[in-house]
PDB file of C-alpha atoms in Angstrom:
ATOM      1  CA  ASP A   1      -1.459  -7.324 -27.835  1.00 70.00           C
ATOM      2  CA  GLN A   2      -0.127  -4.496 -25.689  1.00 83.00           C
ATOM      3  CA  GLN A   3      -3.117  -2.265 -24.956  1.00 93.00           C
ATOM      4  CA  VAL A   4      -1.103   0.186 -22.847  1.00 96.00           C
ATOM      5  CA  LYS A   5       2.337   1.197 -24.062  1.00 96.00           C
ATOM      6  CA  GLN A   6       5.122   3.175 -22.511  1.00 96.00           C
ATOM      7  CA  ASN A   7       7.583   3.502 -25.341  1.00 92.00           C
ATOM      8  CA  SER A   8      10.436   4.988 -23.327  1.00 95.00           C
ATOM      9  CA  PRO A   9      12.037   2.379 -21.079  1.00 95.00           C
ATOM     10  CA  SER A  10      14.122   5.058 -19.375  1.00 97.00           C
ATOM     11  CA  LEU A  11      14.343   8.812 -18.899  1.00 97.00           C
ATOM     12  CA  SER A  12      17.010  10.953 -17.287  1.00 98.00           C
ATOM     13  CA  VAL A  13      16.227  14.475 -16.045  1.00 98.00           C
ATOM     14  CA  GLN A  14      18.175  17.068 -14.132  1.00 98.00           C
ATOM     15  CA  GLU A  15      16.964  17.949 -10.661  1.00 98.00           C
ATOM     16  CA  GLY A  16      14.647  20.953 -10.712  1.00 97.00           C
ATOM     17  CA  ARG A  17      13.601  20.436 -14.316  1.00 98.00           C
ATOM     18  CA  ILE A  18      10.330  19.011 -15.605  1.00 98.00           C
ATOM     19  CA  SER A  19       9.962  15.257 -16.115  1.00 98.00           C
ATOM     20  CA  ILE A  20       7.452  14.165 -18.731  1.00 98.00           C
ATOM     21  CA  LEU A  21       6.456  10.524 -18.924  1.00 98.00           C
ATOM     22  CA  ASN A  22       4.283   9.340 -21.778  1.00 98.00           C
ATOM     23  CA  CYS A  23       1.770   6.566 -22.252  1.00 98.00           C
ATOM     24  CA  ASP A  24      -0.327   5.468 -25.231  1.00 98.00           C
ATOM     25  CA  TYR A  25      -3.311   3.157 -25.262  1.00 97.00           C
ATOM     26  CA  THR A  26      -5.314   1.395 -27.925  1.00 96.00           C
ATOM     27  CA  ASN A  27      -8.551   0.365 -26.212  1.00 94.00           C
ATOM     28  CA  SER A  28     -11.204   3.063 -26.645  1.00 94.00           C
ATOM     29  CA  MET A  29     -13.203   1.466 -23.803  1.00 93.00           C
ATOM     30  CA  PHE A  30     -10.647   2.616 -21.223  1.00 94.00           C
ATOM     31  CA  ASP A  31     -12.160   5.374 -19.106  1.00 92.00           C
ATOM     32  CA  TYR A  32      -9.946   5.559 -16.019  1.00 93.00           C
ATOM     33  CA  PHE A  33      -6.209   6.046 -16.059  1.00 95.00           C
ATOM     34  CA  LEU A  34      -3.657   5.910 -13.269  1.00 95.00           C
ATOM     35  CA  TRP A  35       0.030   6.431 -12.667  1.00 97.00           C
ATOM     36  CA  TYR A  36       1.941   4.331 -10.169  1.00 96.00           C
ATOM     37  CA  LYS A  37       5.476   4.772  -8.906  1.00 97.00           C
ATOM     38  CA  LYS A  38       7.588   1.780  -7.945  1.00 95.00           C
ATOM     39  CA  TYR A  39      10.806   1.580  -5.972  1.00 95.00           C
ATOM     40  CA  PRO A  40      12.912  -1.619  -6.039  1.00 91.00           C
ATOM     41  CA  ALA A  41      11.587  -4.417  -3.816  1.00 88.00           C
ATOM     42  CA  GLU A  42       8.408  -2.474  -3.059  1.00 93.00           C
ATOM     43  CA  GLY A  43       4.919  -2.627  -4.480  1.00 94.00           C
ATOM     44  CA  PRO A  44       3.617   0.076  -6.823  1.00 95.00           C
ATOM     45  CA  THR A  45       2.386   3.190  -5.038  1.00 95.00           C
ATOM     46  CA  PHE A  46      -0.573   5.088  -6.426  1.00 94.00           C
ATOM     47  CA  LEU A  47       0.359   8.599  -7.574  1.00 96.00           C
ATOM     48  CA  ILE A  48      -2.453  10.226  -9.500  1.00 96.00           C
ATOM     49  CA  SER A  49      -5.401   9.302 -11.674  1.00 95.00           C
ATOM     50  CA  ILE A  50      -7.716  10.828 -14.239  1.00 95.00           C
ATOM     51  CA  SER A  51     -11.168   9.985 -15.480  1.00 93.00           C
ATOM     52  CA  SER A  52     -11.952  10.163 -19.176  1.00 93.00           C
ATOM     53  CA  ILE A  53     -14.362  13.030 -18.566  1.00 93.00           C
ATOM     54  CA  LYS A  54     -11.398  15.238 -17.737  1.00 94.00           C
ATOM     55  CA  ASP A  55      -8.317  16.251 -19.668  1.00 96.00           C
ATOM     56  CA  LYS A  56      -6.159  17.341 -16.760  1.00 97.00           C
ATOM     57  CA  ASN A  57      -5.720  16.495 -13.106  1.00 97.00           C
ATOM     58  CA  GLU A  58      -3.210  18.130 -10.813  1.00 97.00           C
ATOM     59  CA  ASP A  59      -1.866  17.146  -7.403  1.00 96.00           C
ATOM     60  CA  GLY A  60       1.033  19.158  -6.104  1.00 97.00           C
ATOM     61  CA  ARG A  61       4.064  18.598  -8.314  1.00 98.00           C
ATOM     62  CA  PHE A  62       2.246  15.967 -10.368  1.00 98.00           C
ATOM     63  CA  THR A  63      -0.096  16.664 -13.280  1.00 98.00           C
ATOM     64  CA  VAL A  64      -1.657  14.119 -15.581  1.00 98.00           C
ATOM     65  CA  PHE A  65      -2.901  15.119 -19.026  1.00 98.00           C
ATOM     66  CA  LEU A  66      -5.293  13.032 -21.097  1.00 98.00           C
ATOM     67  CA  ASN A  67      -5.764  13.400 -24.858  1.00 97.00           C
ATOM     68  CA  LYS A  68      -8.597  11.056 -25.736  1.00 96.00           C
ATOM     69  CA  SER A  69      -8.529  11.681 -29.448  1.00 96.00           C
ATOM     70  CA  ALA A  70      -4.868  10.698 -29.561  1.00 97.00           C
ATOM     71  CA  LYS A  71      -5.302   7.960 -26.942  1.00 97.00           C
ATOM     72  CA  HIS A  72      -2.380   9.453 -25.102  1.00 98.00           C
ATOM     73  CA  LEU A  73      -1.679  10.480 -21.553  1.00 97.00           C
ATOM     74  CA  SER A  74       1.302  12.011 -19.888  1.00 98.00           C
ATOM     75  CA  LEU A  75       2.576  12.613 -16.380  1.00 98.00           C
ATOM     76  CA  HIS A  76       4.403  15.842 -15.643  1.00 98.00           C
ATOM     77  CA  ILE A  77       6.543  16.192 -12.550  1.00 98.00           C
ATOM     78  CA  VAL A  78       7.778  19.680 -11.782  1.00 97.00           C
ATOM     79  CA  PRO A  79      10.153  20.417 -10.242  1.00 98.00           C
ATOM     80  CA  SER A  80      11.793  16.992 -10.345  1.00 98.00           C
ATOM     81  CA  GLN A  81      13.493  15.829  -7.169  1.00 97.00           C
ATOM     82  CA  PRO A  82      16.030  13.033  -6.536  1.00 96.00           C
ATOM     83  CA  GLY A  83      13.384  11.083  -4.608  1.00 96.00           C
ATOM     84  CA  ASP A  84      11.324  10.911  -7.783  1.00 97.00           C
ATOM     85  CA  SER A  85      13.829   8.418  -9.226  1.00 98.00           C
ATOM     86  CA  ALA A  86      11.782   5.231  -9.656  1.00 97.00           C
ATOM     87  CA  VAL A  87       9.939   3.175 -12.249  1.00 96.00           C
ATOM     88  CA  TYR A  88       6.652   4.753 -13.315  1.00 97.00           C
ATOM     89  CA  PHE A  89       3.775   2.638 -14.593  1.00 96.00           C
ATOM     90  CA  CYS A  90       0.794   3.865 -16.512  1.00 97.00           C
ATOM     91  CA  ALA A  91      -2.391   1.812 -16.060  1.00 95.00           C
ATOM     92  CA  ALA A  92      -5.926   1.875 -17.418  1.00 95.00           C
ATOM     93  CA  SER A  93      -9.265   0.243 -16.801  1.00 92.00           C
ATOM     94  CA  ALA A  94     -12.384  -0.046 -18.898  1.00 91.00           C
ATOM     95  CA  LYS A  95     -15.857   0.895 -17.753  1.00 82.00           C
ATOM     96  CA  GLY A  96     -17.367  -1.956 -15.771  1.00 75.00           C
ATOM     97  CA  ALA A  97     -14.074  -3.831 -15.597  1.00 79.00           C
ATOM     98  CA  GLN A  98     -12.090  -3.992 -12.405  1.00 80.00           C
ATOM     99  CA  LYS A  99      -8.725  -5.150 -13.611  1.00 89.00           C
ATOM    100  CA  LEU A 100      -5.991  -2.703 -14.472  1.00 92.00           C
ATOM    101  CA  VAL A 101      -3.985  -3.011 -17.681  1.00 94.00           C
ATOM    102  CA  PHE A 102      -0.422  -1.785 -17.198  1.00 95.00           C
ATOM    103  CA  GLY A 103       2.282  -0.431 -19.441  1.00 95.00           C
ATOM    104  CA  GLN A 104       5.807  -1.815 -19.267  1.00 94.00           C
ATOM    105  CA  GLY A 105       7.085   1.057 -17.142  1.00 95.00           C
ATOM    106  CA  THR A 106       9.574   3.906 -17.564  1.00 97.00           C
ATOM    107  CA  ARG A 107      12.613   4.157 -15.321  1.00 97.00           C
ATOM    108  CA  LEU A 108      13.045   7.805 -14.314  1.00 98.00           C
ATOM    109  CA  THR A 109      16.408   8.967 -13.015  1.00 98.00           C
ATOM    110  CA  ILE A 110      16.752  12.431 -11.529  1.00 98.00           C
ATOM    111  CA  ASN A 111      20.323  13.669 -11.624  1.00 95.00           C
ATOM    112  CA  PRO A 112      21.535  16.129  -8.971  1.00 90.00           C
TER     113      PRO A 112
ATOM    114  CA  GLY B   1      -0.386  -2.842   9.577  1.00 52.00           C
ATOM    115  CA  ALA B   2      -2.416  -0.456   7.496  1.00 78.00           C
ATOM    116  CA  GLY B   3      -1.319  -1.656   4.066  1.00 92.00           C
ATOM    117  CA  VAL B   4      -1.657  -4.791   1.963  1.00 96.00           C
ATOM    118  CA  SER B   5       0.539  -7.504   3.448  1.00 96.00           C
ATOM    119  CA  GLN B   6       2.046 -10.346   1.414  1.00 97.00           C
ATOM    120  CA  SER B   7       4.050 -13.362   2.495  1.00 96.00           C
ATOM    121  CA  PRO B   8       6.573 -14.693   1.968  1.00 97.00           C
ATOM    122  CA  SER B   9       8.526 -11.769   0.555  1.00 96.00           C
ATOM    123  CA  ASN B  10      10.823 -14.180  -1.272  1.00 97.00           C
ATOM    124  CA  LYS B  11      10.382 -17.799  -2.283  1.00 97.00           C
ATOM    125  CA  VAL B  12      12.889 -20.037  -4.021  1.00 97.00           C
ATOM    126  CA  THR B  13      11.759 -23.488  -5.008  1.00 96.00           C
ATOM    127  CA  GLU B  14      12.609 -26.293  -7.363  1.00 96.00           C
ATOM    128  CA  LYS B  15      10.831 -26.833 -10.625  1.00 97.00           C
ATOM    129  CA  GLY B  16       7.858 -29.154 -10.195  1.00 97.00           C
ATOM    130  CA  LYS B  17       7.071 -28.161  -6.611  1.00 97.00           C
ATOM    131  CA  ASP B  18       3.847 -26.485  -5.517  1.00 98.00           C
ATOM    132  CA  VAL B  19       3.912 -23.021  -3.924  1.00 98.00           C
ATOM    133  CA  GLU B  20       1.401 -20.990  -1.948  1.00 98.00           C
ATOM    134  CA  LEU B  21       1.484 -17.220  -1.740  1.00 98.00           C
ATOM    135  CA  ARG B  22      -0.546 -15.277   0.787  1.00 97.00           C
ATOM    136  CA  CYS B  23      -2.189 -11.851   0.733  1.00 97.00           C
ATOM    137  CA  ASP B  24      -3.834  -9.900   3.549  1.00 96.00           C
ATOM    138  CA  PRO B  25      -5.745  -6.968   2.057  1.00 94.00           C
ATOM    139  CA  ILE B  26      -6.324  -3.644   3.747  1.00 93.00           C
ATOM    140  CA  SER B  27      -8.925  -4.031   6.467  1.00 90.00           C
ATOM    141  CA  GLY B  28     -12.375  -3.245   5.152  1.00 87.00           C
ATOM    142  CA  HIS B  29     -11.406  -3.587   1.506  1.00 89.00           C
ATOM    143  CA  THR B  30     -13.819  -5.888  -0.245  1.00 88.00           C
ATOM    144  CA  ALA B  31     -12.054  -6.249  -3.590  1.00 91.00           C
ATOM    145  CA  LEU B  32      -8.782  -8.156  -3.987  1.00 94.00           C
ATOM    146  CA  TYR B  33      -6.596  -8.590  -7.048  1.00 95.00           C
ATOM    147  CA  TRP B  34      -3.556 -10.663  -7.971  1.00 97.00           C
ATOM    148  CA  TYR B  35      -1.054  -9.521 -10.588  1.00 97.00           C
ATOM    149  CA  ARG B  36       2.383 -10.712 -11.573  1.00 96.00           C
ATOM    150  CA  GLN B  37       5.354  -8.863 -12.950  1.00 95.00           C
ATOM    151  CA  SER B  38       7.878 -10.789 -14.968  1.00 91.00           C
ATOM    152  CA  LEU B  39      11.361  -9.394 -15.475  1.00 85.00           C
ATOM    153  CA  GLY B  40      11.276  -6.170 -17.505  1.00 79.00           C
ATOM    154  CA  GLN B  41       7.546  -6.328 -18.013  1.00 83.00           C
ATOM    155  CA  GLY B  42       4.515  -4.487 -16.744  1.00 86.00           C
ATOM    156  CA  LEU B  43       2.047  -5.966 -14.311  1.00 93.00           C
ATOM    157  CA  GLU B  44      -0.178  -8.715 -15.685  1.00 95.00           C
ATOM    158  CA  PHE B  45      -3.633  -9.279 -14.222  1.00 95.00           C
ATOM    159  CA  LEU B  46      -4.286 -12.761 -12.849  1.00 97.00           C
ATOM    160  CA  ILE B  47      -7.513 -12.890 -10.819  1.00 96.00           C
ATOM    161  CA  TYR B  48     -10.027 -10.638  -9.039  1.00 93.00           C
ATOM    162  CA  PHE B  49     -12.269 -11.322  -6.031  1.00 92.00           C
ATOM    163  CA  GLN B  50     -15.212  -9.221  -4.927  1.00 88.00           C
ATOM    164  CA  GLY B  51     -17.214 -10.257  -1.881  1.00 82.00           C
ATOM    165  CA  ASN B  52     -19.128 -13.475  -2.432  1.00 81.00           C
ATOM    166  CA  SER B  53     -19.270 -13.121  -6.203  1.00 85.00           C
ATOM    167  CA  ALA B  54     -17.588 -15.637  -8.456  1.00 88.00           C
ATOM    168  CA  PRO B  55     -13.983 -14.523  -9.030  1.00 90.00           C
ATOM    169  CA  ASP B  56     -12.800 -13.210 -12.378  1.00 92.00           C
ATOM    170  CA  LYS B  57     -10.156 -15.793 -13.304  1.00 93.00           C
ATOM    171  CA  SER B  58      -9.653 -14.568 -16.850  1.00 93.00           C
ATOM    172  CA  GLY B  59      -5.979 -13.717 -16.313  1.00 94.00           C
ATOM    173  CA  LEU B  60      -4.784 -17.034 -14.905  1.00 96.00           C
ATOM    174  CA  PRO B  61      -2.191 -18.328 -17.410  1.00 94.00           C
ATOM    175  CA  SER B  62      -2.854 -22.047 -16.951  1.00 94.00           C
ATOM    176  CA  ASP B  63      -4.797 -24.562 -14.855  1.00 95.00           C
ATOM    177  CA  ARG B  64      -1.729 -24.910 -12.631  1.00 97.00           C
ATOM    178  CA  PHE B  65      -2.721 -21.571 -11.123  1.00 97.00           C
ATOM    179  CA  SER B  66      -5.575 -21.241  -8.641  1.00 97.00           C
ATOM    180  CA  ALA B  67      -6.576 -18.821  -5.917  1.00 96.00           C
ATOM    181  CA  GLU B  68      -9.051 -18.655  -3.129  1.00 94.00           C
ATOM    182  CA  ARG B  69     -10.231 -16.069  -0.697  1.00 93.00           C
ATOM    183  CA  THR B  70     -11.462 -17.262   2.652  1.00 83.00           C
ATOM    184  CA  GLY B  71     -13.928 -15.290   4.736  1.00 79.00           C
ATOM    185  CA  GLY B  72     -13.782 -12.377   2.344  1.00 75.00           C
ATOM    186  CA  SER B  73     -10.362 -11.367   3.595  1.00 89.00           C
ATOM    187  CA  VAL B  74      -7.114 -13.352   3.221  1.00 94.00           C
ATOM    188  CA  SER B  75      -6.306 -14.803  -0.184  1.00 96.00           C
ATOM    189  CA  THR B  76      -3.893 -17.513  -1.251  1.00 97.00           C
ATOM    190  CA  LEU B  77      -2.537 -17.986  -4.745  1.00 98.00           C
ATOM    191  CA  THR B  78      -1.385 -21.533  -5.449  1.00 98.00           C
ATOM    192  CA  ILE B  79       0.865 -22.594  -8.297  1.00 98.00           C
ATOM    193  CA  GLN B  80       1.122 -26.323  -8.845  1.00 98.00           C
ATOM    194  CA  ARG B  81       4.018 -28.102 -10.567  1.00 97.00           C
ATOM    195  CA  THR B  82       5.956 -24.864 -10.920  1.00 97.00           C
ATOM    196  CA  GLN B  83       7.864 -24.121 -14.116  1.00 97.00           C
ATOM    197  CA  GLN B  84      10.764 -21.751 -14.668  1.00 95.00           C
ATOM    198  CA  GLU B  85       8.529 -19.333 -16.564  1.00 95.00           C
ATOM    199  CA  ASP B  86       6.515 -18.890 -13.347  1.00 97.00           C
ATOM    200  CA  SER B  87       9.443 -16.923 -11.891  1.00 97.00           C
ATOM    201  CA  ALA B  88       8.133 -13.406 -11.296  1.00 97.00           C
ATOM    202  CA  VAL B  89       7.040 -10.976  -8.604  1.00 97.00           C
ATOM    203  CA  TYR B  90       3.477 -11.754  -7.569  1.00 98.00           C
ATOM    204  CA  LEU B  91       1.610  -8.677  -6.374  1.00 97.00           C
ATOM    205  CA  CYS B  92      -1.645  -8.390  -4.506  1.00 97.00           C
ATOM    206  CA  ALA B  93      -3.839  -5.286  -4.419  1.00 95.00           C
ATOM    207  CA  SER B  94      -7.100  -4.284  -2.783  1.00 93.00           C
ATOM    208  CA  THR B  95      -9.725  -1.577  -3.111  1.00 90.00           C
ATOM    209  CA  GLU B  96     -12.421  -0.462  -0.741  1.00 84.00           C
ATOM    210  CA  SER B  97     -15.371  -1.301  -2.932  1.00 74.00           C
ATOM    211  CA  PRO B  98     -15.685  -1.503  -6.688  1.00 63.00           C
ATOM    212  CA  GLY B  99     -19.169  -0.032  -6.261  1.00 58.00           C
ATOM    213  CA  LEU B 100     -17.427   3.267  -5.737  1.00 58.00           C
ATOM    214  CA  ILE B 101     -16.197   4.099  -9.191  1.00 65.00           C
ATOM    215  CA  ASN B 102     -12.675   5.048 -10.054  1.00 72.00           C
ATOM    216  CA  GLN B 103     -10.792   3.940  -6.991  1.00 79.00           C
ATOM    217  CA  PRO B 104      -7.071   3.274  -7.142  1.00 87.00           C
ATOM    218  CA  GLN B 105      -5.835  -0.171  -6.232  1.00 90.00           C
ATOM    219  CA  HIS B 106      -3.381  -0.332  -3.316  1.00 93.00           C
ATOM    220  CA  PHE B 107      -0.569  -2.838  -3.657  1.00 95.00           C
ATOM    221  CA  GLY B 108       1.480  -4.948  -1.310  1.00 97.00           C
ATOM    222  CA  ASP B 109       5.235  -5.317  -1.728  1.00 96.00           C
ATOM    223  CA  GLY B 110       4.890  -8.611  -3.539  1.00 97.00           C
ATOM    224  CA  THR B 111       6.379 -12.083  -3.338  1.00 98.00           C
ATOM    225  CA  ARG B 112       9.464 -12.639  -5.478  1.00 97.00           C
ATOM    226  CA  LEU B 113       9.198 -16.218  -6.728  1.00 97.00           C
ATOM    227  CA  SER B 114      12.242 -17.925  -8.205  1.00 97.00           C
ATOM    228  CA  ILE B 115      11.969 -21.374  -9.767  1.00 96.00           C
ATOM    229  CA  LEU B 116      15.262 -23.220 -10.051  1.00 94.00           C
TER     230      LEU B 116
END
């Protein structure tokens, strides 16, 4: 039972354009959502998070949007840069729970 | 170092052997987590430690898996009688205190375990 789903295994975007990565979840108890970025042979690096009391959080080139009614969140990267090429994981946790539930990841490739 | 440290970075062993993986969390972080990532999959929760509380072992896939955390700092994950399906990257993460809500977990670089 995959509670967090990233339906696009890969995404290719031209440098300078917007990258949009999507994530869907099924558990209505999730109240904290995170995006991690992972390079090969390294651990995931925290990028940005959002609490369920918000619908948008912005940090520099990165913005996360949360649509609770649709159980959907997205990560926007603008403008995309070659160094953004990595695997992006969406993760969620439920109130009172400490563990994170991860999606399968989306491999983002930024083309020069 | 300032980050979560894991050792070894790579481990190759024969099926049936026991393995021990080590994690040093960020100094001062009281919560420690183990996850694993199998090929092409997302991260799967294994176990969570917080201070002196009983660990949350709900993610351990079988009784061949165990973990301990000594002195509230270093943790070891032990896999007994390894099987080929145990091959994965084992990742450790820590957070400052789960009492502070909504904190991101910070990950080490993982141990890549290969069972021959």
